[in-house]
Short mmCIF file of N, CA and C in Angstrom, two decimals:
data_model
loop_
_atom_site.label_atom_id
_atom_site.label_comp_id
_atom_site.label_asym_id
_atom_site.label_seq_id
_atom_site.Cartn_x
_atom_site.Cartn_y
_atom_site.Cartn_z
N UNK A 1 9.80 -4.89 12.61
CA UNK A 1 8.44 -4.76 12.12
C UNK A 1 7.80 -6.13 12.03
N UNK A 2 6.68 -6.31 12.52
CA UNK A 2 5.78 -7.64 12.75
C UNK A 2 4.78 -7.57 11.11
N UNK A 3 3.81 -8.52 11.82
CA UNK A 3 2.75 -8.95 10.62
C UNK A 3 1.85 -7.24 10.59
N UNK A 4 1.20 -7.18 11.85
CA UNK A 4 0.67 -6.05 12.35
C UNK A 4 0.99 -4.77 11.61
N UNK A 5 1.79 -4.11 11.53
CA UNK A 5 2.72 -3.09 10.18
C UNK A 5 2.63 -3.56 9.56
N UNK A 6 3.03 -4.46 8.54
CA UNK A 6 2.92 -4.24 7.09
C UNK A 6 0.75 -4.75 6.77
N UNK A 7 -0.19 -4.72 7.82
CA UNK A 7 -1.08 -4.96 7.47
C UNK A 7 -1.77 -4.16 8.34
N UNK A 8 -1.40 -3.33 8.82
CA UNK A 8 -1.74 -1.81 8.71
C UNK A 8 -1.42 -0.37 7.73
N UNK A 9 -0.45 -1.17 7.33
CA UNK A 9 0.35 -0.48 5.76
C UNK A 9 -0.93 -0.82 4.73
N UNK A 10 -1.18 -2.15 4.52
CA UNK A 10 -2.02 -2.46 3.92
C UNK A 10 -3.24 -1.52 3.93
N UNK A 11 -3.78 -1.54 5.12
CA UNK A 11 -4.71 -0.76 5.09
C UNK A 11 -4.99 0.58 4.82
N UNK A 12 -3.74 0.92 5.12
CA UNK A 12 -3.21 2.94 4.41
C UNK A 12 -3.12 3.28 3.42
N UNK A 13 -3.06 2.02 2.56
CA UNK A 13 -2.64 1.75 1.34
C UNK A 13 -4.27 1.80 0.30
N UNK A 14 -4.92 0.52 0.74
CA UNK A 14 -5.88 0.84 0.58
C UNK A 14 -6.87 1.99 0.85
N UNK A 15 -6.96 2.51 1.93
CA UNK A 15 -7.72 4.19 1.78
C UNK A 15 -7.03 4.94 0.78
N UNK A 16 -6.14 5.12 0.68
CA UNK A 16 -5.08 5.89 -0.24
C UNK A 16 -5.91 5.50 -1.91
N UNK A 17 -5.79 4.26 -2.15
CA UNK A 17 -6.28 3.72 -3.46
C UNK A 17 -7.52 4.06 -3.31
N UNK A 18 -8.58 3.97 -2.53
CA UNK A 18 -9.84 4.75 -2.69
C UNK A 18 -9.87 6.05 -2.81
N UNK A 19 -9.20 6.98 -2.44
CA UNK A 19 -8.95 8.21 -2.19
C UNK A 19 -8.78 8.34 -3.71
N UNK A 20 -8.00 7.77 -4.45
CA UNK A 20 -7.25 7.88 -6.22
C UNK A 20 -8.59 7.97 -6.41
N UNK A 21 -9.04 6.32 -6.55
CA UNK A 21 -9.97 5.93 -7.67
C UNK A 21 -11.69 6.92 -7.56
N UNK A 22 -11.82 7.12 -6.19
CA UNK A 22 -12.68 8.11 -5.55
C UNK A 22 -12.42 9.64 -6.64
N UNK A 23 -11.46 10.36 -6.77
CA UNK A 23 -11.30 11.14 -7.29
C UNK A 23 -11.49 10.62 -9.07
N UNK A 24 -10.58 10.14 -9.24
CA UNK A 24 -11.13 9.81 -10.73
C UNK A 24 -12.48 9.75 -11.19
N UNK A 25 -13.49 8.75 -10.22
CA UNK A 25 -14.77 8.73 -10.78
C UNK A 25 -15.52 10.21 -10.62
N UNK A 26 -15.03 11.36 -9.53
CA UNK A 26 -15.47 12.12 -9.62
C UNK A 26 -15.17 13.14 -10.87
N UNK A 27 -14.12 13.14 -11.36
CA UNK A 27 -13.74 13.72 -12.90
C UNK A 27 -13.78 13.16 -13.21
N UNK A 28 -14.40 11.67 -13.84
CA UNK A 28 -15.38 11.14 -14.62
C UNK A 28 -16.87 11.96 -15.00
N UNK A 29 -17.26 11.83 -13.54
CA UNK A 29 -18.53 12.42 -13.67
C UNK A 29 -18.85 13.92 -13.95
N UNK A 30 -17.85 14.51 -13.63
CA UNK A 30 -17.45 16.20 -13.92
C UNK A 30 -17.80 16.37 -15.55
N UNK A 31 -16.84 15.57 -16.15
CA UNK A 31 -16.30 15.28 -17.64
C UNK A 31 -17.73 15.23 -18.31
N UNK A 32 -18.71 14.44 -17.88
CA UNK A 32 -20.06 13.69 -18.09
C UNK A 32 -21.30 14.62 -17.73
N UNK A 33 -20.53 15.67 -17.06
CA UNK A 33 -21.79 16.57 -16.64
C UNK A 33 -21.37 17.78 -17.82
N UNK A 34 -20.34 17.86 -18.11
CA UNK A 34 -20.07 18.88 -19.07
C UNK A 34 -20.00 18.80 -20.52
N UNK A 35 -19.91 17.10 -20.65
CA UNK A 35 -20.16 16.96 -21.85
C UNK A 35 -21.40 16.35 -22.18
N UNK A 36 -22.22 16.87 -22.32
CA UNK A 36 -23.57 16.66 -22.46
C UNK A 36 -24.18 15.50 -23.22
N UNK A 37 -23.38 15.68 -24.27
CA UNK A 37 -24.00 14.44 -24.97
C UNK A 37 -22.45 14.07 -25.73
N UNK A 38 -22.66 12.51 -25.63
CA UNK A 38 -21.72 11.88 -26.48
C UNK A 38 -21.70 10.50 -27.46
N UNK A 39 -21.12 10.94 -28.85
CA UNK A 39 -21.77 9.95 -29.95
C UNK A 39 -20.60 8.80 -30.09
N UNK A 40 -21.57 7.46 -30.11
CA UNK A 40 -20.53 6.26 -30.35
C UNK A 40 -20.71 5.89 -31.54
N UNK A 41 -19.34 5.44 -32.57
CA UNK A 41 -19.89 5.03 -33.50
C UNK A 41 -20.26 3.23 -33.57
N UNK A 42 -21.10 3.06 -34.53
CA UNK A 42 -21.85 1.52 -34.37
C UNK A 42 -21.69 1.49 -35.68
N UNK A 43 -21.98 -0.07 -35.73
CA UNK A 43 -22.05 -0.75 -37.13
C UNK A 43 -23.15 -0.04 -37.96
N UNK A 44 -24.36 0.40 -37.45
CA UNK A 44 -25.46 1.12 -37.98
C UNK A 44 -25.61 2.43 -37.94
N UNK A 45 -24.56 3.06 -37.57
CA UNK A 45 -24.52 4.59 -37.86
C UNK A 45 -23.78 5.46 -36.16
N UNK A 46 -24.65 6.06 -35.63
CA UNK A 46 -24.00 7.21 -34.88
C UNK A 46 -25.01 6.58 -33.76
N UNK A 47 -24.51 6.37 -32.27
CA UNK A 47 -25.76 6.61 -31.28
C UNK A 47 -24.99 7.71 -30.80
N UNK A 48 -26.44 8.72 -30.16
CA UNK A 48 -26.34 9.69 -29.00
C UNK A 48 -26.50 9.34 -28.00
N UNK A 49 -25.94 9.64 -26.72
CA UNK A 49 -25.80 9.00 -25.74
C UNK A 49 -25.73 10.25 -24.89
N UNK A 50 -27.46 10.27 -23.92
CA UNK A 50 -27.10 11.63 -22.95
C UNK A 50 -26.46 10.98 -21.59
N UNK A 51 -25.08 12.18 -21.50
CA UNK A 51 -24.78 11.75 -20.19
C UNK A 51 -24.78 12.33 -19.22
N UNK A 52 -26.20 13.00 -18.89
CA UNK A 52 -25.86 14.07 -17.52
C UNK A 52 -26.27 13.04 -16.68
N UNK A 53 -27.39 11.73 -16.36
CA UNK A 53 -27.48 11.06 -15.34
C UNK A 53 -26.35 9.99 -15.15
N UNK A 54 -25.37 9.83 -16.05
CA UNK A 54 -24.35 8.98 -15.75
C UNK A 54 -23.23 9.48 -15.08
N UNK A 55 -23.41 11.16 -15.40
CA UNK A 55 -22.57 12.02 -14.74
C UNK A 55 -22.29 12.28 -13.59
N UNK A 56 -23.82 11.97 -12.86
CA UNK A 56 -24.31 12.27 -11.49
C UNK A 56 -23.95 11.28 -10.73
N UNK A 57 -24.37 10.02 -11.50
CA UNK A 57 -23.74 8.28 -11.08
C UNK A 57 -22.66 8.38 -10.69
N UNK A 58 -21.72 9.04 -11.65
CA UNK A 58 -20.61 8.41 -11.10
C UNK A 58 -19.85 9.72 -10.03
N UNK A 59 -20.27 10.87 -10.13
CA UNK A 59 -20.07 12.01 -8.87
C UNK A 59 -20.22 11.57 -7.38
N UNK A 60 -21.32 11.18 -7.44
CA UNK A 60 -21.74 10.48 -6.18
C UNK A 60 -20.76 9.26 -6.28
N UNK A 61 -20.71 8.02 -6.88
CA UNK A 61 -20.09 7.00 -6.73
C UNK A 61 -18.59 7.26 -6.31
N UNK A 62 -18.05 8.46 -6.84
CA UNK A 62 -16.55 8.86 -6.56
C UNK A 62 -17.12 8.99 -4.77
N UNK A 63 -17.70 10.07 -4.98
CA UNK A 63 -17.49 10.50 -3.46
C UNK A 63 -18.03 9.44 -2.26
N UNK A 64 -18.52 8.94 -2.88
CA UNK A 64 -18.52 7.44 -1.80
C UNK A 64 -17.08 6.78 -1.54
N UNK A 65 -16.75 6.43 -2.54
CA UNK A 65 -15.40 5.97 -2.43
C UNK A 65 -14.38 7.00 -1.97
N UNK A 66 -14.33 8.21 -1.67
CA UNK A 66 -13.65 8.97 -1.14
C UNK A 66 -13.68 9.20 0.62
N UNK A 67 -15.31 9.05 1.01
CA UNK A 67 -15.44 8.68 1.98
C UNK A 67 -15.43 7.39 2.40
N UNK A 68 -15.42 6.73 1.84
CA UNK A 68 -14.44 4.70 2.34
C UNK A 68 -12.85 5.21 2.35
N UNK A 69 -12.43 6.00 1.70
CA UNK A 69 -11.01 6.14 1.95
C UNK A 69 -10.65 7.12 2.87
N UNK A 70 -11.30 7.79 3.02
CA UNK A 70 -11.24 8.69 4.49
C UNK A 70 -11.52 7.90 5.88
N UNK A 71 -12.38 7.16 5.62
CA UNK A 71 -13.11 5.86 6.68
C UNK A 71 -11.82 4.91 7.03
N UNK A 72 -11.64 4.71 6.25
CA UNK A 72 -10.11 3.92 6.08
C UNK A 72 -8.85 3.95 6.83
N UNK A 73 -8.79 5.51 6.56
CA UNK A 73 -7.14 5.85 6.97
C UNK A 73 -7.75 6.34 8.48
N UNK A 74 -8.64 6.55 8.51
CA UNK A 74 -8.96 7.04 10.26
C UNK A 74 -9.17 5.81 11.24
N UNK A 75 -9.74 4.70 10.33
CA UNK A 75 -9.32 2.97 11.04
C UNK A 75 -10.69 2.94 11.83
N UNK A 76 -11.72 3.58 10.85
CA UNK A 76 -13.02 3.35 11.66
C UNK A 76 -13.57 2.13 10.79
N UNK A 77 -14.20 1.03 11.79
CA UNK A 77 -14.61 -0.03 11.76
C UNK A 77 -15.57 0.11 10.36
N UNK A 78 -16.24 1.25 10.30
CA UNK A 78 -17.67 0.89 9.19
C UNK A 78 -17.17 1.22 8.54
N UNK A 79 -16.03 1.54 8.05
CA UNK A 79 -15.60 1.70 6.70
C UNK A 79 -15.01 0.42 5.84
N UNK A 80 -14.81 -0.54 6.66
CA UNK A 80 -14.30 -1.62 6.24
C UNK A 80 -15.71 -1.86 5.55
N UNK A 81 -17.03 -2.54 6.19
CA UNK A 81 -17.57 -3.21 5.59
C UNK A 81 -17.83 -2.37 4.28
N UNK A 82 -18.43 -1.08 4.62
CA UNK A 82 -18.37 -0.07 3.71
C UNK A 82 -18.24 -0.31 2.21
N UNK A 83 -16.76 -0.16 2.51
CA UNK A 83 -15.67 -0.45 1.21
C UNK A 83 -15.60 -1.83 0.87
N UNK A 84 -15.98 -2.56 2.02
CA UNK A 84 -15.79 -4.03 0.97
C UNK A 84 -17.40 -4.25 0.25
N UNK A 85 -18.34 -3.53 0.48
CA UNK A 85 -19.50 -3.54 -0.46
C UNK A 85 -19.37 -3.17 -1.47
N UNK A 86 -18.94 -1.48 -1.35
CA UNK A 86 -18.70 -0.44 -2.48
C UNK A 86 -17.64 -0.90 -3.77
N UNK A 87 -16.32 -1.73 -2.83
CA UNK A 87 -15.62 -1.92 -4.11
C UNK A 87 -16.05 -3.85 -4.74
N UNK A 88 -17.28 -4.13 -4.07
CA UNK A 88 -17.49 -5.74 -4.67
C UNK A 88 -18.05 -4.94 -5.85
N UNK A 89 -19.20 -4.28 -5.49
CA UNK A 89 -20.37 -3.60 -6.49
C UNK A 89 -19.22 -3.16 -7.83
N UNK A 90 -18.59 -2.27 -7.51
CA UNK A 90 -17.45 -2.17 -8.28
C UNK A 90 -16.66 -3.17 -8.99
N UNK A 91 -16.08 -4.07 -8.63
CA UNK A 91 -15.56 -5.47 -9.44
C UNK A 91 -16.85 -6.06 -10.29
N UNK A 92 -17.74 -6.22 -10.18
CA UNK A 92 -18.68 -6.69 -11.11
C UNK A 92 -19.09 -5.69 -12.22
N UNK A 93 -19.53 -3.91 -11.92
CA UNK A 93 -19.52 -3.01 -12.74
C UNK A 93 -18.32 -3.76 -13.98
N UNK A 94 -16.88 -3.50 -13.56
CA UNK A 94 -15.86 -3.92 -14.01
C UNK A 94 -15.93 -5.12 -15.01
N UNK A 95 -16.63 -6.12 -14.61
CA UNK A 95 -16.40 -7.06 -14.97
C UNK A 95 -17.39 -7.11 -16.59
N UNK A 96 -18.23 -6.50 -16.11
CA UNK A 96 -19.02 -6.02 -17.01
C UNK A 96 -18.52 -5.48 -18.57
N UNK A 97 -17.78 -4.66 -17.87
CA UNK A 97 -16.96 -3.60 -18.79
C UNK A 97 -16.14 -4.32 -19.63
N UNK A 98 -15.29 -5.29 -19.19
CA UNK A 98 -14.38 -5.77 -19.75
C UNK A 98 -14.15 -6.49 -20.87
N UNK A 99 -15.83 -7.36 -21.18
CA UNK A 99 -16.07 -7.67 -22.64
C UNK A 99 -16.39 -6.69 -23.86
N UNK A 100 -17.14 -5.62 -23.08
CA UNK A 100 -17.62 -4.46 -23.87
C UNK A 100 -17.04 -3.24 -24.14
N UNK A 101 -15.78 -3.21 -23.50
CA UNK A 101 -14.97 -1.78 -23.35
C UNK A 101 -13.71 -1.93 -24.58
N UNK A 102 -13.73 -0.80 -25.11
CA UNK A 102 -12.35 -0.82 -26.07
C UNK A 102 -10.96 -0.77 -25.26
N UNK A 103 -10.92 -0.50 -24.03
CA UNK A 103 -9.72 -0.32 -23.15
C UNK A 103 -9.96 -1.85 -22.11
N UNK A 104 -9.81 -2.76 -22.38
CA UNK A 104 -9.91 -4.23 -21.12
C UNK A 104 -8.15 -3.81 -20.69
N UNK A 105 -7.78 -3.30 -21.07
CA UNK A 105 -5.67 -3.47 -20.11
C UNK A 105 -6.78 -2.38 -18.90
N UNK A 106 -7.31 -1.25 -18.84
CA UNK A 106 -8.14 -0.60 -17.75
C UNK A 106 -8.85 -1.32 -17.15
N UNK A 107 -9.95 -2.10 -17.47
CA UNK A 107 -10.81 -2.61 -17.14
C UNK A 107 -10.12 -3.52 -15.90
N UNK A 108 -9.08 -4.29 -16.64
CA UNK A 108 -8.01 -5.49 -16.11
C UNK A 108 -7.50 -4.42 -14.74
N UNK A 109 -7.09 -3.61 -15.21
CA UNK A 109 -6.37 -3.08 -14.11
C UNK A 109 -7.19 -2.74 -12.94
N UNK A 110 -8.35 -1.78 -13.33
CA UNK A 110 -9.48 -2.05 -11.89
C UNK A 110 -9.60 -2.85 -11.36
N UNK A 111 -10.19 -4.25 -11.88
CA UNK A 111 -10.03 -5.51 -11.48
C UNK A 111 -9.56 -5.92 -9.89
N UNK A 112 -7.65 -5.78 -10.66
CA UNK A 112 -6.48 -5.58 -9.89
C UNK A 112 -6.54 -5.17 -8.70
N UNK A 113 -6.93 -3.44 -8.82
CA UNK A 113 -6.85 -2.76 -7.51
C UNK A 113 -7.74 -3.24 -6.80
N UNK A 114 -9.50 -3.17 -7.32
CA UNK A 114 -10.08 -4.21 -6.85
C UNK A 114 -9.82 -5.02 -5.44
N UNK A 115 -9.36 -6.15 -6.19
CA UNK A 115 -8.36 -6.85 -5.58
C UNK A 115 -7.74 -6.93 -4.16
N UNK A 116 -6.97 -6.40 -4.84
CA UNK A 116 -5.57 -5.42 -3.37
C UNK A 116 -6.56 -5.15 -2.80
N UNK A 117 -7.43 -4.10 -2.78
CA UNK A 117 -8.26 -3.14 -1.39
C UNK A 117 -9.42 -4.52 -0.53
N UNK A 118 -10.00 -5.07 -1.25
CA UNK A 118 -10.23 -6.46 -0.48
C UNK A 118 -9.69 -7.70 0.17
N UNK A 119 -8.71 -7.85 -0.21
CA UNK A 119 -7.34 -8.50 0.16
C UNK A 119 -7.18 -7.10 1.33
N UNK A 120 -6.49 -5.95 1.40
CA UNK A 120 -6.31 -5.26 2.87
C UNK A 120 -7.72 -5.49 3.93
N UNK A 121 -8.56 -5.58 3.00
CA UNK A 121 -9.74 -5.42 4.68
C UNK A 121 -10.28 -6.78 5.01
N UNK A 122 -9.48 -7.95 4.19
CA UNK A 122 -9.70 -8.75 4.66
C UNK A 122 -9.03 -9.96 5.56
N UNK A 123 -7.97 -9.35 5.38
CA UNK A 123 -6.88 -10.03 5.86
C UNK A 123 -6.16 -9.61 7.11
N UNK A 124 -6.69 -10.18 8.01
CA UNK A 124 -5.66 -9.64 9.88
C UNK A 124 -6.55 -8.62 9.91
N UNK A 125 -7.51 -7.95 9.93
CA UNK A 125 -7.99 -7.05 9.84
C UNK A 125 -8.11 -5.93 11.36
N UNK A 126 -8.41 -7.36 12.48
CA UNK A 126 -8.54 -7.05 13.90
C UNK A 126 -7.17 -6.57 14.51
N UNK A 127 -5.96 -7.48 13.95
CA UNK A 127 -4.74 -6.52 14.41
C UNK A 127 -4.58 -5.35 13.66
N UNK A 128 -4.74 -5.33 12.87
CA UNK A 128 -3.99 -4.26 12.10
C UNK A 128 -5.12 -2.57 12.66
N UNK A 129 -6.19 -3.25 12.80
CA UNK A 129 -7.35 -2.17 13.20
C UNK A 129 -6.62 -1.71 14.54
N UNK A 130 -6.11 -2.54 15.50
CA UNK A 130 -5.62 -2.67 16.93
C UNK A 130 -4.75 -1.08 16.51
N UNK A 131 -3.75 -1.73 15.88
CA UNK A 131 -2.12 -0.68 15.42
C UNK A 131 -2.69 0.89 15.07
N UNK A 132 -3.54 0.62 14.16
CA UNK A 132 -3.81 1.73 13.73
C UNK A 132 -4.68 2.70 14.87
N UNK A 133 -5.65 2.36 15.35
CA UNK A 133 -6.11 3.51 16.01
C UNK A 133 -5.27 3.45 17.29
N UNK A 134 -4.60 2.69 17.94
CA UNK A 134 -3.36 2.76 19.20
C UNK A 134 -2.43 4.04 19.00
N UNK A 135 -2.21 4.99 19.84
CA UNK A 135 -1.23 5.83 20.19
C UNK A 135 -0.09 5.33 20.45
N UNK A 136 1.37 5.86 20.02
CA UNK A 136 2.45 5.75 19.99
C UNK A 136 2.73 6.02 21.85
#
């Protein structure tokens, strides 16, 4: 096994991780469409917080990322840039989060994957694209 395999692995790898995180945000947004409203507590009492348009946000946002990970594992070219938009936009969301969120070990960990899936489409990208759509 050459460079070529394990960075076409990479790249399987990454659709795969969009495919996860793709689904999650979509039962995110499921969660958000059904729970209508939700109260945080604050130093000054109770906020209400409607979440049916955050619900929708992030429905759609899953299924974007589901189609970058479908884009992915089929080794079509526009999914690269695709996904390296979808998941930058994403690392900054994140980054966001991470001062303001009661969970930062999550936040951290998006980050992470983050990461990895930009690191696969950016690295050897032209061989590994070669391997993957080539017939055995």
């Amino acid at each position: 096994m050459g460079t070529k395999s394990s960075m076409a692995g990479w790249i399987g790898f990454a659709g795969m991780l969009m495919l996860i995180l793709g689904g999650i945000d979509v039962f995110q947004g499921l969660i958000a469409l059904f729970e209508d409203e939700y109260y945080v507590v604050t130093q000054s009492g109770f906020l209400a917080v409607d979440l049916t348009a955050w619900g929708w946000i992030m429905l759609l946002w899953g299924v974007l990322f589901v189609l970058a990970g479908l884009g992915l594992m089929a080794g079509q070219g526009w999914a690269r840039w695709f996904t390296i938009v979808v998941v930058s936009l994403n690392f900054f969301a994140q980054l966001g989060f991470l001062g303001n969120s009661q969970y930062p070990l999550w936040a951290l960990t998006a980050l992470a994957l983050n990461v990895v899936v930009l690191y696969a489409l950016t690295a050897r990208w032209q061989e590994s694209q070669e391997e993957l759509t080539s017939t055995p």
